[in-house]
Short mmCIF file of C-alpha atoms and ligand atoms in Angstrom, two decimals:
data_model
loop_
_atom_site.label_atom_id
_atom_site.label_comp_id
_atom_site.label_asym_id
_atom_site.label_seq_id
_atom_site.Cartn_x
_atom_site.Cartn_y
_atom_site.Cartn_z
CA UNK S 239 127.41 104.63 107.83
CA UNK S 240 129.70 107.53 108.59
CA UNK S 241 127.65 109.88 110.72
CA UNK S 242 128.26 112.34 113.38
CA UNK S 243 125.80 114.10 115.21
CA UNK S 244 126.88 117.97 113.99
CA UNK S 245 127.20 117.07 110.37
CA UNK S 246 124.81 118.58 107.79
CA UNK S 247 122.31 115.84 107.87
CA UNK S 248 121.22 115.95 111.49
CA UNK S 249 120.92 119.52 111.26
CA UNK S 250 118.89 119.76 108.16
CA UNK S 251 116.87 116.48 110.13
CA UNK S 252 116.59 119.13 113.34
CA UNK S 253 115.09 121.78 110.82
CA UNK S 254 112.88 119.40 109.51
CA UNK S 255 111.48 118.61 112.99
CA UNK S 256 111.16 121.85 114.36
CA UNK S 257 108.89 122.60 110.88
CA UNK S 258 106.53 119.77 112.30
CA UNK S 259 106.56 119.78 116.00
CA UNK S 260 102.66 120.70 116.63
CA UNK S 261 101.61 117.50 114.43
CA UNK S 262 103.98 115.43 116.23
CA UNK S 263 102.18 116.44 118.96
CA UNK S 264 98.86 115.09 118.37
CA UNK S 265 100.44 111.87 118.02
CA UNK S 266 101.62 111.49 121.26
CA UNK S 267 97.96 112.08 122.14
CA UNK S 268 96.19 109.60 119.92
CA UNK S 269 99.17 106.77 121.71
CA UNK S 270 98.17 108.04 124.89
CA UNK S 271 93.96 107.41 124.08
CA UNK S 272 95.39 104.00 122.58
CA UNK S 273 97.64 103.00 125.41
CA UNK S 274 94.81 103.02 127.55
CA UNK S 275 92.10 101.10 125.57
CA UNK S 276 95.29 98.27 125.50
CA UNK S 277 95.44 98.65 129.33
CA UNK S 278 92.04 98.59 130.27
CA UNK S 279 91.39 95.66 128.28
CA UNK S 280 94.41 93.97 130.20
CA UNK S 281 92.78 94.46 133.07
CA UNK S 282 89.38 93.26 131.96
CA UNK S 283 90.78 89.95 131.68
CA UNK S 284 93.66 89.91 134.54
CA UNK S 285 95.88 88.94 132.10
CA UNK S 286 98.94 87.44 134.17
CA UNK S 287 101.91 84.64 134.17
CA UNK S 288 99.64 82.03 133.30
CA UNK S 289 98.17 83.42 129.73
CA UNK S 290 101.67 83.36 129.14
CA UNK S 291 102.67 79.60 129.61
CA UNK S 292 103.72 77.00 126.89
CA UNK S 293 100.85 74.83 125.44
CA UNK S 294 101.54 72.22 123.17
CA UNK S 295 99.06 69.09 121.32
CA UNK S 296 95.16 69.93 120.73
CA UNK S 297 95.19 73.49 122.79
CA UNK S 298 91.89 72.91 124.22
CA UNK S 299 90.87 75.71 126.28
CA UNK S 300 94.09 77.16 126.08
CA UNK S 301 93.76 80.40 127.86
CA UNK S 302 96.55 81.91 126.75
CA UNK S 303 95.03 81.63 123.59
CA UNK S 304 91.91 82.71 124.25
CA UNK S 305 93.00 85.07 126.89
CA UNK S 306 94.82 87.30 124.11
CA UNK S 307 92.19 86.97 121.42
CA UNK S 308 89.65 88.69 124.10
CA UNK S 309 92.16 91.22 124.69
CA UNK S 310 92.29 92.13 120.80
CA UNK S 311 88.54 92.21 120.87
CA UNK S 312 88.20 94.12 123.62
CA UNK S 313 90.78 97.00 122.91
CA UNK S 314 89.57 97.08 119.51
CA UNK S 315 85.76 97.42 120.47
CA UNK S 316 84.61 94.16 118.31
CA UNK S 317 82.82 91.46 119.95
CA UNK S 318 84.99 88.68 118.97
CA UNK S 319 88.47 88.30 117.58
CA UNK S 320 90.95 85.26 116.54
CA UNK S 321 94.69 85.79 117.49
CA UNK S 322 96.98 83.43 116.44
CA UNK S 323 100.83 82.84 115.55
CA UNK S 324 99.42 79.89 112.92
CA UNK S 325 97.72 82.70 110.84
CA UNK S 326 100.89 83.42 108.30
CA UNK S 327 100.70 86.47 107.72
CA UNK S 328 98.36 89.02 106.66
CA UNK S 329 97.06 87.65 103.75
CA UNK S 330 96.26 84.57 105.33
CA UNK S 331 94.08 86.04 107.79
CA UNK S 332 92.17 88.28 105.32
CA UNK S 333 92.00 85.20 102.74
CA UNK S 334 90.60 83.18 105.80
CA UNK S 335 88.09 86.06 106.36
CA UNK S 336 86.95 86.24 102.50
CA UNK S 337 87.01 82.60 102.37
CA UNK S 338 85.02 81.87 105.30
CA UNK S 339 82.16 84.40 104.03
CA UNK S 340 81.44 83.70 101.00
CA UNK S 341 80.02 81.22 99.39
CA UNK S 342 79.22 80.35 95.16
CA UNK S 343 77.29 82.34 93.82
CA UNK S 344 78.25 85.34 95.91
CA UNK S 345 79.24 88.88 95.10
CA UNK S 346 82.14 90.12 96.52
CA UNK S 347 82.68 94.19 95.61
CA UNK S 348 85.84 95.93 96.63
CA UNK S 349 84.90 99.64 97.05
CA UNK S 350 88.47 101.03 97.64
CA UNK S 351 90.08 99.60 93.97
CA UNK S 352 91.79 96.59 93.63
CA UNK S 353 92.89 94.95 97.13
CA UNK S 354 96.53 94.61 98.03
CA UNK S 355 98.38 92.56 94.96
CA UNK S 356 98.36 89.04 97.33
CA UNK S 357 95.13 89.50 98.37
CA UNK S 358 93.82 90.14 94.82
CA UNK S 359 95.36 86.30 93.52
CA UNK S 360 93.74 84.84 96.32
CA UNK S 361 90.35 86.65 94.76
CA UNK S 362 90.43 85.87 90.89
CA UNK S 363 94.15 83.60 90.22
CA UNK S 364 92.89 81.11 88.01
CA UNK S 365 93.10 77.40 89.40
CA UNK S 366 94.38 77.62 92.52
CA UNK S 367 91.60 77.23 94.15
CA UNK S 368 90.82 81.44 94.32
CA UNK S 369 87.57 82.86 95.08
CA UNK S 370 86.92 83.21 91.39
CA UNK S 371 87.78 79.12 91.01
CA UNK S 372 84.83 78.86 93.61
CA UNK S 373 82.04 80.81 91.74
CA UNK S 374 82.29 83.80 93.68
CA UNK S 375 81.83 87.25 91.46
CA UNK S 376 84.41 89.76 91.85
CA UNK S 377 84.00 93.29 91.01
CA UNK S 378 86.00 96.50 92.39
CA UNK S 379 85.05 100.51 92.06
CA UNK S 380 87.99 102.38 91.90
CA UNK S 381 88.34 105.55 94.57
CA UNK S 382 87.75 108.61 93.08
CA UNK S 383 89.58 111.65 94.02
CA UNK S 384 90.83 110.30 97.07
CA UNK S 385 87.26 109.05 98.37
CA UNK S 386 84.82 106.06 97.48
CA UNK S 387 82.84 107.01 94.19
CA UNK S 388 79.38 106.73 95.53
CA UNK S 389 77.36 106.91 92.33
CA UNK S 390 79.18 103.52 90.99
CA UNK S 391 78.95 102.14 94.36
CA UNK S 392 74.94 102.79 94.17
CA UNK S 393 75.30 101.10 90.71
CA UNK S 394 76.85 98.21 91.66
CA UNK S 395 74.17 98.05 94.38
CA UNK S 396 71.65 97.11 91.58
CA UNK S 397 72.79 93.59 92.14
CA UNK S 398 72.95 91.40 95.28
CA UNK S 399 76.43 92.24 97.41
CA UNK S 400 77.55 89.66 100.19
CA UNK S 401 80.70 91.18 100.91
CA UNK S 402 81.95 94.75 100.26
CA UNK S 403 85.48 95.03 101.29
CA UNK S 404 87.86 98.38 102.44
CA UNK S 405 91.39 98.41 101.93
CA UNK S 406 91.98 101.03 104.84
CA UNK S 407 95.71 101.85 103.71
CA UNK S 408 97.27 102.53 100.86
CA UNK S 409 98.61 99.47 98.92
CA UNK S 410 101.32 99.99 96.00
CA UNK S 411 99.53 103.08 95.12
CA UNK S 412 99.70 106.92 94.91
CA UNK S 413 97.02 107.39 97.19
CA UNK S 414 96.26 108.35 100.70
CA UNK S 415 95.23 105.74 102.93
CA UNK S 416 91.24 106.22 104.22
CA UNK S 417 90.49 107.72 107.21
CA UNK S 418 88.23 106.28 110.17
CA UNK S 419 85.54 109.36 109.01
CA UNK S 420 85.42 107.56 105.50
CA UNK S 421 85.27 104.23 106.56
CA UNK S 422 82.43 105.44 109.01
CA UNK S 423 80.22 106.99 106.25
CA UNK S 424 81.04 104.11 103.71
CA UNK S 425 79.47 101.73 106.40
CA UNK S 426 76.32 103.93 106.52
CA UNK S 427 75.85 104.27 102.66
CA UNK S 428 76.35 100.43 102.02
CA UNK S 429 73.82 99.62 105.00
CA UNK S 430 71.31 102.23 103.89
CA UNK S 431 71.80 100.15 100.22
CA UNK S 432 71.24 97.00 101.32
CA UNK S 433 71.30 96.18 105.08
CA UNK S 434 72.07 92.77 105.74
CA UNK S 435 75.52 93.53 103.61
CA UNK S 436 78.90 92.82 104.89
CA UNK S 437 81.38 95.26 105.14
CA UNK S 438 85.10 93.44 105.75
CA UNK S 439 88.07 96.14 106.06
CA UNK S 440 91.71 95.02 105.59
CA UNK S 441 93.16 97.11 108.59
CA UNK S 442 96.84 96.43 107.79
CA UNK S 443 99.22 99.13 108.66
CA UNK S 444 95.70 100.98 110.33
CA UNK S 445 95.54 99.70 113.94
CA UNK S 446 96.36 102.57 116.69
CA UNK S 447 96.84 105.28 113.85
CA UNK S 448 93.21 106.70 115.13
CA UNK S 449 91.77 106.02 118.29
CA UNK S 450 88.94 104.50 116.64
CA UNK S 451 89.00 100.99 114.62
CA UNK S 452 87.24 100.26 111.36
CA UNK S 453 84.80 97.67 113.69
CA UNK S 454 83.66 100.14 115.81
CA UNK S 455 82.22 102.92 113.00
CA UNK S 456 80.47 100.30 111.07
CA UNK S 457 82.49 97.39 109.53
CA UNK S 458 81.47 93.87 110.99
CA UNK S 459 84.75 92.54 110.05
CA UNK S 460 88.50 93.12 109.82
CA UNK S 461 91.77 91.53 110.12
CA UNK S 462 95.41 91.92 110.06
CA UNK S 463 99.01 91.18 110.60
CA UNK S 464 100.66 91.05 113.74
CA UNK S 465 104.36 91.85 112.16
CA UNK S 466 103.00 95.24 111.89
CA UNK S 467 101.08 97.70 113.88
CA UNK S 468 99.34 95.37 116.50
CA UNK S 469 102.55 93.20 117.26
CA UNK S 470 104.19 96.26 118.69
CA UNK S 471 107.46 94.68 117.10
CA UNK S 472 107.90 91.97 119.42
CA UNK S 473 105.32 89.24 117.69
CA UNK S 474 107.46 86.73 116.27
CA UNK S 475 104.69 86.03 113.75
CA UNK S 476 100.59 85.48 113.20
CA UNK S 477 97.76 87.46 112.45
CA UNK S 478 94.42 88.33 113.74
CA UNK S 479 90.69 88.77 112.77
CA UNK S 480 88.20 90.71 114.93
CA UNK S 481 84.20 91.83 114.55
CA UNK S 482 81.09 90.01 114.80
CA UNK S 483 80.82 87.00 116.87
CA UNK S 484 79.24 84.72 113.88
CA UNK S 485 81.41 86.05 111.06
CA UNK S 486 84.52 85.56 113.34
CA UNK S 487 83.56 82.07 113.98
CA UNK S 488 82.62 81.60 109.59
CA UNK S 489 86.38 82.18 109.41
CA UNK S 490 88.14 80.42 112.17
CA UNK S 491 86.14 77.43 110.07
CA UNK S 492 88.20 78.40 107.09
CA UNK S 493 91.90 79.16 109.48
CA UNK S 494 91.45 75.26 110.64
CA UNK S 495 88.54 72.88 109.37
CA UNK S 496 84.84 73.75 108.97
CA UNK S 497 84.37 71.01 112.37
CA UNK S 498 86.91 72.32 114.85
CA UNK S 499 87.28 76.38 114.16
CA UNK S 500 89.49 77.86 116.86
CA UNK S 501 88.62 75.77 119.79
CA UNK S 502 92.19 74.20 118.86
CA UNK S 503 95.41 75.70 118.52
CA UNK S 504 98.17 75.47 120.56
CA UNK S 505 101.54 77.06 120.63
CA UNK S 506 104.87 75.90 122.15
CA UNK S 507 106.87 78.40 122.44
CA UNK S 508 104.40 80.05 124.68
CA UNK S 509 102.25 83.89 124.43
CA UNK S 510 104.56 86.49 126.11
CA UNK S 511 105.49 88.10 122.88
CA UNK S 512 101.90 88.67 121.72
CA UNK S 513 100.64 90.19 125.00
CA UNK S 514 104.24 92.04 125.25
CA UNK S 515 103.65 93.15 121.31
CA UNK S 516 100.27 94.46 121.67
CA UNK S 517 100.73 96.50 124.91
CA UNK S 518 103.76 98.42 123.21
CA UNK S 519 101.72 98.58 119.79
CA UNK S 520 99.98 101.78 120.23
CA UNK S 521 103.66 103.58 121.18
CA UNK S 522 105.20 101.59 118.33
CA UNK S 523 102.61 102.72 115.92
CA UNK S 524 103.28 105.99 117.22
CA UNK S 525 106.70 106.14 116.51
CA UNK S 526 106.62 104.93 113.50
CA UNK S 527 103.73 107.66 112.52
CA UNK S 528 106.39 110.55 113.77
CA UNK S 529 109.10 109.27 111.34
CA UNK S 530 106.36 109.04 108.67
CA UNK S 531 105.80 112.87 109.41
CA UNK S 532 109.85 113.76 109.89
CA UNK S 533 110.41 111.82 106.15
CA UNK S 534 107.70 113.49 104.69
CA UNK S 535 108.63 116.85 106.02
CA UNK S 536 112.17 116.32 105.17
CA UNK S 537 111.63 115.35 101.47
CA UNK S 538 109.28 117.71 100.99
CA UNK S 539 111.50 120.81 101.85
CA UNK S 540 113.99 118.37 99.06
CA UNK S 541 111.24 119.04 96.61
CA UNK S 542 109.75 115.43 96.65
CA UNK S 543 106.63 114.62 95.98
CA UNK S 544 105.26 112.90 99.25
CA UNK S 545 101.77 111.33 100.42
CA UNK S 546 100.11 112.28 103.25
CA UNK S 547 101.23 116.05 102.38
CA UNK S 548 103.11 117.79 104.95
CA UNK S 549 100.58 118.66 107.71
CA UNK S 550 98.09 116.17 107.07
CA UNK S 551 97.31 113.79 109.78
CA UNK S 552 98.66 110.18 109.05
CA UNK S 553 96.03 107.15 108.01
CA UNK S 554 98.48 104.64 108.18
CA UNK S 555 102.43 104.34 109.12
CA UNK S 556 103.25 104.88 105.66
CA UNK S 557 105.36 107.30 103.94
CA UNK S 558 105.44 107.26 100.06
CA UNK S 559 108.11 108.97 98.08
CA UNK S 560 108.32 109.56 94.85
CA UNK S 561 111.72 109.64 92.90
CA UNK S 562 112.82 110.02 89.73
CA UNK S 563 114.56 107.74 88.87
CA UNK S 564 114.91 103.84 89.66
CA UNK S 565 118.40 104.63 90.28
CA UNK S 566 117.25 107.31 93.10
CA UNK S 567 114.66 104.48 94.08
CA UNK S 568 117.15 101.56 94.85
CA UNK S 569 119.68 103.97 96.28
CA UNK S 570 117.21 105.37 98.90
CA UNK S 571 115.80 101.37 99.41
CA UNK S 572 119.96 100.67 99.60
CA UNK S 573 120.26 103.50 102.21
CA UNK S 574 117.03 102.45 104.98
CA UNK S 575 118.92 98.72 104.81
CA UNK S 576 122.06 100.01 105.67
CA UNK S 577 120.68 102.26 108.18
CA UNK S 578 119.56 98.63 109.40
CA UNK S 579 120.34 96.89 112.85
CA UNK S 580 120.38 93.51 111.43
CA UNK S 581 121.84 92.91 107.76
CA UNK S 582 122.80 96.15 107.75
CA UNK S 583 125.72 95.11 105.39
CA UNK S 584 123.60 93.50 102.72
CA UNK S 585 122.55 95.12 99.44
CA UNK S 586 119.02 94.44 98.82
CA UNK S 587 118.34 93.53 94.76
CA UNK S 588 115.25 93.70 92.96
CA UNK S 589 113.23 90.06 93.20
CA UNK S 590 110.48 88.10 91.85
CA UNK S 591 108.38 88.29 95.37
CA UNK S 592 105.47 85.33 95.42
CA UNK S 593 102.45 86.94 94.98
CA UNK S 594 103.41 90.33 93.50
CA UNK S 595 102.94 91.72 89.76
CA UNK S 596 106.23 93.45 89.16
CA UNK S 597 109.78 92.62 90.58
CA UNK S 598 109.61 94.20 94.19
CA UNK S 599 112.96 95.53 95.54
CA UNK S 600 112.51 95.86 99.46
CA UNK S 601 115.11 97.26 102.58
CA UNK S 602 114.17 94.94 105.71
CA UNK S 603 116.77 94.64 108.45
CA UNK S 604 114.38 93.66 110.96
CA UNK S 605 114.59 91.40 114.00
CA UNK S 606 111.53 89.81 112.50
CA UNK S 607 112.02 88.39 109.27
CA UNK S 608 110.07 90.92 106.89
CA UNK S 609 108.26 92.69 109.87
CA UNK S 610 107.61 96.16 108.61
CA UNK S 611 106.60 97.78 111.82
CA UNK S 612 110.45 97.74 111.96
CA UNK S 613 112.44 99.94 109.44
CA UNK S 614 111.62 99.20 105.98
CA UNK S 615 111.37 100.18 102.84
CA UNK S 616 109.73 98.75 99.57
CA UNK S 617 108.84 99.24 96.41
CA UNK S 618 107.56 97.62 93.04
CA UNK S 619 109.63 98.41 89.87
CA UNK S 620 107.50 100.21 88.19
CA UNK S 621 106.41 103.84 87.02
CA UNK S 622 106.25 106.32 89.06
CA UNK S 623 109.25 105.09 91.37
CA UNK S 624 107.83 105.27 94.31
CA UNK S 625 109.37 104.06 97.70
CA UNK S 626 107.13 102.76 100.19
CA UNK S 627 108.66 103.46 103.58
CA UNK S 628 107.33 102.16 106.89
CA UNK S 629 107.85 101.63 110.41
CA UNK S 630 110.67 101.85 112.98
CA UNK S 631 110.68 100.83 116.69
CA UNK S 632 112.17 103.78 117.75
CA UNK S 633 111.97 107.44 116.76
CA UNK S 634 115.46 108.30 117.27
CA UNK S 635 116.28 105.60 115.03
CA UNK S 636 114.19 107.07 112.54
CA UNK S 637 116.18 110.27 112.37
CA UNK S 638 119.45 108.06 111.99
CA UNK S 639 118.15 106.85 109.05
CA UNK S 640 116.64 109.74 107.56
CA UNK S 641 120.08 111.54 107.94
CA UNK S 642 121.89 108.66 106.38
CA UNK S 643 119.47 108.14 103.26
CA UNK S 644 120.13 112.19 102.75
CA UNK S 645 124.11 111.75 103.13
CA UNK S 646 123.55 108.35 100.79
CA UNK S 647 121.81 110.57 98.39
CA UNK S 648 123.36 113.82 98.25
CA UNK S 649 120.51 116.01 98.84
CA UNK S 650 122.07 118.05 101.40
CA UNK S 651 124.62 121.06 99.93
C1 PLP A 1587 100.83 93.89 104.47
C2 PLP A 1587 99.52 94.06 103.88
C3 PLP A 1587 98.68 92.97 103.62
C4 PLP A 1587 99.05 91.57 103.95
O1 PLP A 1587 100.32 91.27 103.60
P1 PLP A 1587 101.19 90.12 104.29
O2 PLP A 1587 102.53 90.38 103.71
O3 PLP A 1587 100.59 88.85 103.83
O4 PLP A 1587 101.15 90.26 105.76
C5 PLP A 1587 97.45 93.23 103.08
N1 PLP A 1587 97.04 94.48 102.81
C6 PLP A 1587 97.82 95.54 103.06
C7 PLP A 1587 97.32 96.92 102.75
C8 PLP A 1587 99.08 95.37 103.59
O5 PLP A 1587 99.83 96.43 103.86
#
C-alpha cells in the first residue's frame, strides 16, 4: 500500500464523508443509548477482578461465567442468556438453539427465506444427524419485497408451527437486513396466529445496530457470535444465546448434555476478554456501521450498486457491493486484505469453505482468526458478484482501506 494522505483517494474519501455526515451522526447516538445499557448492566452485577479470574475442571458456580452471561441478559433485556467461549461459533449456538427446541414431529418455518448457508445443513443435510434426520419438518417463506410475505405466512399457519425463525441480517443475499420495527410486528402477527409459537431470531451481525434487540419486541429467543458485534473485537472466541429462561435452559441441554446444561463450563484462560469485548461492542459496532455508510456512499457516487442505499439507516454492519465482474470482485476482496494489519501480504484465493454452497473467496486479516467485526470482506462465487464487506475496529482504519481498494481499483481519475 502506497498511500499518502493528499493523494486522490483520501480526497475523493473526504467528499464522500462530508456527503454523509448527518447519518453518521445518528450513529454516534444509537452507541451512546447502547454504551449505557452495557454499563448499567455492569453495574447491576458489580462486575470486578474476580469475574475475571482463571477457572479450570467442572466450573461449578463459576461466576465469571455466570457473572457475564447475566450481563448479556441484562443489557440485552432477555431474562436469561448463555455466554460461553465453548460455543464455536455462530452456528453452533443457533444449531444448539434449534436443536434444543424442537423435537420429531415438529415444524420448524423460517419466515425470512432460507437461513444462513451453515445454518441451513444443520436444518435438512441428509445423515448427519440434521434436523431433517430427526423428523423435524422444515419449510421457509421467502421475503417479499424486502418484508415478510404475510399471506403465505398465514398459510403456512394452517398447520401446527413450533418454531418460526428470523434471520435479522442479510445472509449471501441482495437484500436488506430487517429492521427491529419488522421483527416487532412479525412477533405480533405469528402470536396473534398461534400464541404459544416460538419465535427464534439469528441476531448475527444485529446486536447494538438499534438500541433495541430482537428479545425485547417479541422474539423469545436469539443467539449469536461473539467474533462479531457483541465481542467488541477483543473475544478470542464463543457465542451466546439469550431470551426466555426455559428455552435458554432447552438449549444449554443441547450446548453440553441433556443432565448437566450450563451449570458446568469452565475456562482457563480466564473472562477479561469477554467483559472487555462486550463493553467496547456498542462503539465497535458503531464504527463499523460508519464505514458501512462511508463504503456505501463512496461506491455509490462510483456508480455501484450498494445495499442499504445511501441514506438509509444501517440493519446490520454490512455493506454489499455489487461488481461486475469476478475479476472486479477478487480485486476489491484482494484490496480490504492488503489494507489488513495482520496477513496483510497474503493473497486470499477462492476456497471450498465447510459448510458453504459455492467456492467462497474471503479478505480476513484479523487479530481473531476469521472475526469479521474486524475488516473483512467475503463473498460466494457466484452471480451477481457481490462483495460482502464488514466490520473494522476503527473508523479511521476504515477510510485507509476504502482509499486503498479505490487506488487498487482505479476508480478514481
Ligand atoms: C456469521 C453468521 C452466522 C453464523 O456463522 P458462524 O461463521 O458460524 O459464526 C449465522 N447467520 C448469519 C446471518 C451470520 O452472519
Amino acid at each position: 500500500m502506497q498511500l499518502r494522505q493528499n493523494d486522490k483517494e483520501f480526497e475523493f474519501v473526504a467528499k464522500a464523508e462530508k456527503a454523509i455526515a448527518a447519518d453518521l451522526a445518528r450513529v454516534d447516538e444509537i452507541a451512546l443509548q447502547n454504551q449505557a445499557k452495557v454499563l448499567d448492566a455492569f453495574h447491576a452485577h458489580n462486575v470486578g477482578q474476580r469475574h475475571f479470574a482463571q477457572t479450570n475442571g467442572y466450573g461449578y458456580d463459576d461466576i465469571g461465567r455466570d457473572t457475564l452471561a447475566a450481563v448479556f441478559a441484562d443489557a440485552f433485556g432477555a431474562e436469561s442468556a448463555v455466554v460461553s467461549p465453548q460455543i464455536v461459533s455462530g452456528t453452533h449456538a443457533l444449531t444448539a438453539a434449534l436443536f434444543g427446541l424442537l423435537r420429531p414431529g415438529d415444524v420448524l418455518l423460517s419466515v425470512s427465506g432460507e437461513p444462513y448457508d451453515t445454518l441451513k445443513e444443520a436444518i435438512v443435510g441428509k445423515d448427519i444427524g440434521s434436523l431433517a434426520d430427526l423428523g423435524v419438518v422444515y419449510r421457509s417463506v421467502a421475503l417479499k419485497d424486502g418484508d415478510f410475505d404475510v399471506q403465505a405466512i398465514k398459510e403456512e399457519f394452517k398447520q401446527r408451527i413450533k418454531v418460526v425463525f428470523v434471520g435479522r441480517s442479510r445472509g449471501y443475499e441482495w437484500r436488506d437486513a430487517l429492521s427491529i420495527e419488522q421483527i416487532e410486528r412479525l412477533c405480533k402477527l405469528v402470536k396473534s396466529l398461534q400464541d404459544d409459537v416460538i419465535v427464534m431470531c439469528d441476531n448475527c451481525y444485529g446486536e447494538f445496530v438499534d438500541t433495541l434487540e430482537p428479545v425485547q419486541v417479541g422474539a423469545d429467543i436469539m443467539a449469536g457470535s461473539l467474533i462479531k458485534n457483541p465481542g467488541g473485537g477483543i473475544a478470542p472466541t464463543g457465542g451466546y444465546i439469550c431470551g426466555k429462561k426455559e428455552l435458554v435452559r432447552q438449549a444449554t441441554f443441547r450446548l453440553t448434555s441433556p443432565s448437566i446444561g450450563c451449570e458446568v463450563g469452565s475456562y482457563a484462560y480466564g473472562y477479561r476478554e469477554f467483559y472487555q469485548g462486550f463493553f467496547l461492542a456498542p462503539h465497535v459496532t458503531a464504527q463499523a456501521i460508519k464505514t458501512s455508510m462511508l463504503f456505501g456512499a463512496a461506491f455509490d457516487m462510483l456508480g455501484y450498486q450498494t445495499m442499504p442505499r445511501t441514506g438509509a439507516v444501517c440493519r446490520d454492519i454490512i455493506r454489499s457491493i455489487k461488481f461486475n465482474t469476478e475479476d472486479e470482485l477478487t480485486a476489491f476482496v484482494r484490496a480490504i486484505q492488503s489494507a489488513s494489519p495482520v496477513d496483510g501480504n497474503v493473497t486470499p484465493f477462492a476456497w471450498d469453505m465447510p459448510g458453504y454452497e459455492d467456492q467462497v473467496i474471503m479478505a480476513a486479516g484479523t487479530f481473531v482468526a476469521g472475526a469479521s467485526i474486524e475488516l473483512s470482506a467475503d463473498s460466494p462465487i457466484r452471480k451477481p458478484y457481490i462483495a460482502y464487506l464488514q466490520g473494522g475496529l476503527t473508523y479511521e482504519h476504515r477510510k485507509i482501506a476504502l482509499a486503498n481498494c479505490l487506488k487498487t481499483l482505479n476508480l478514481i481519475h
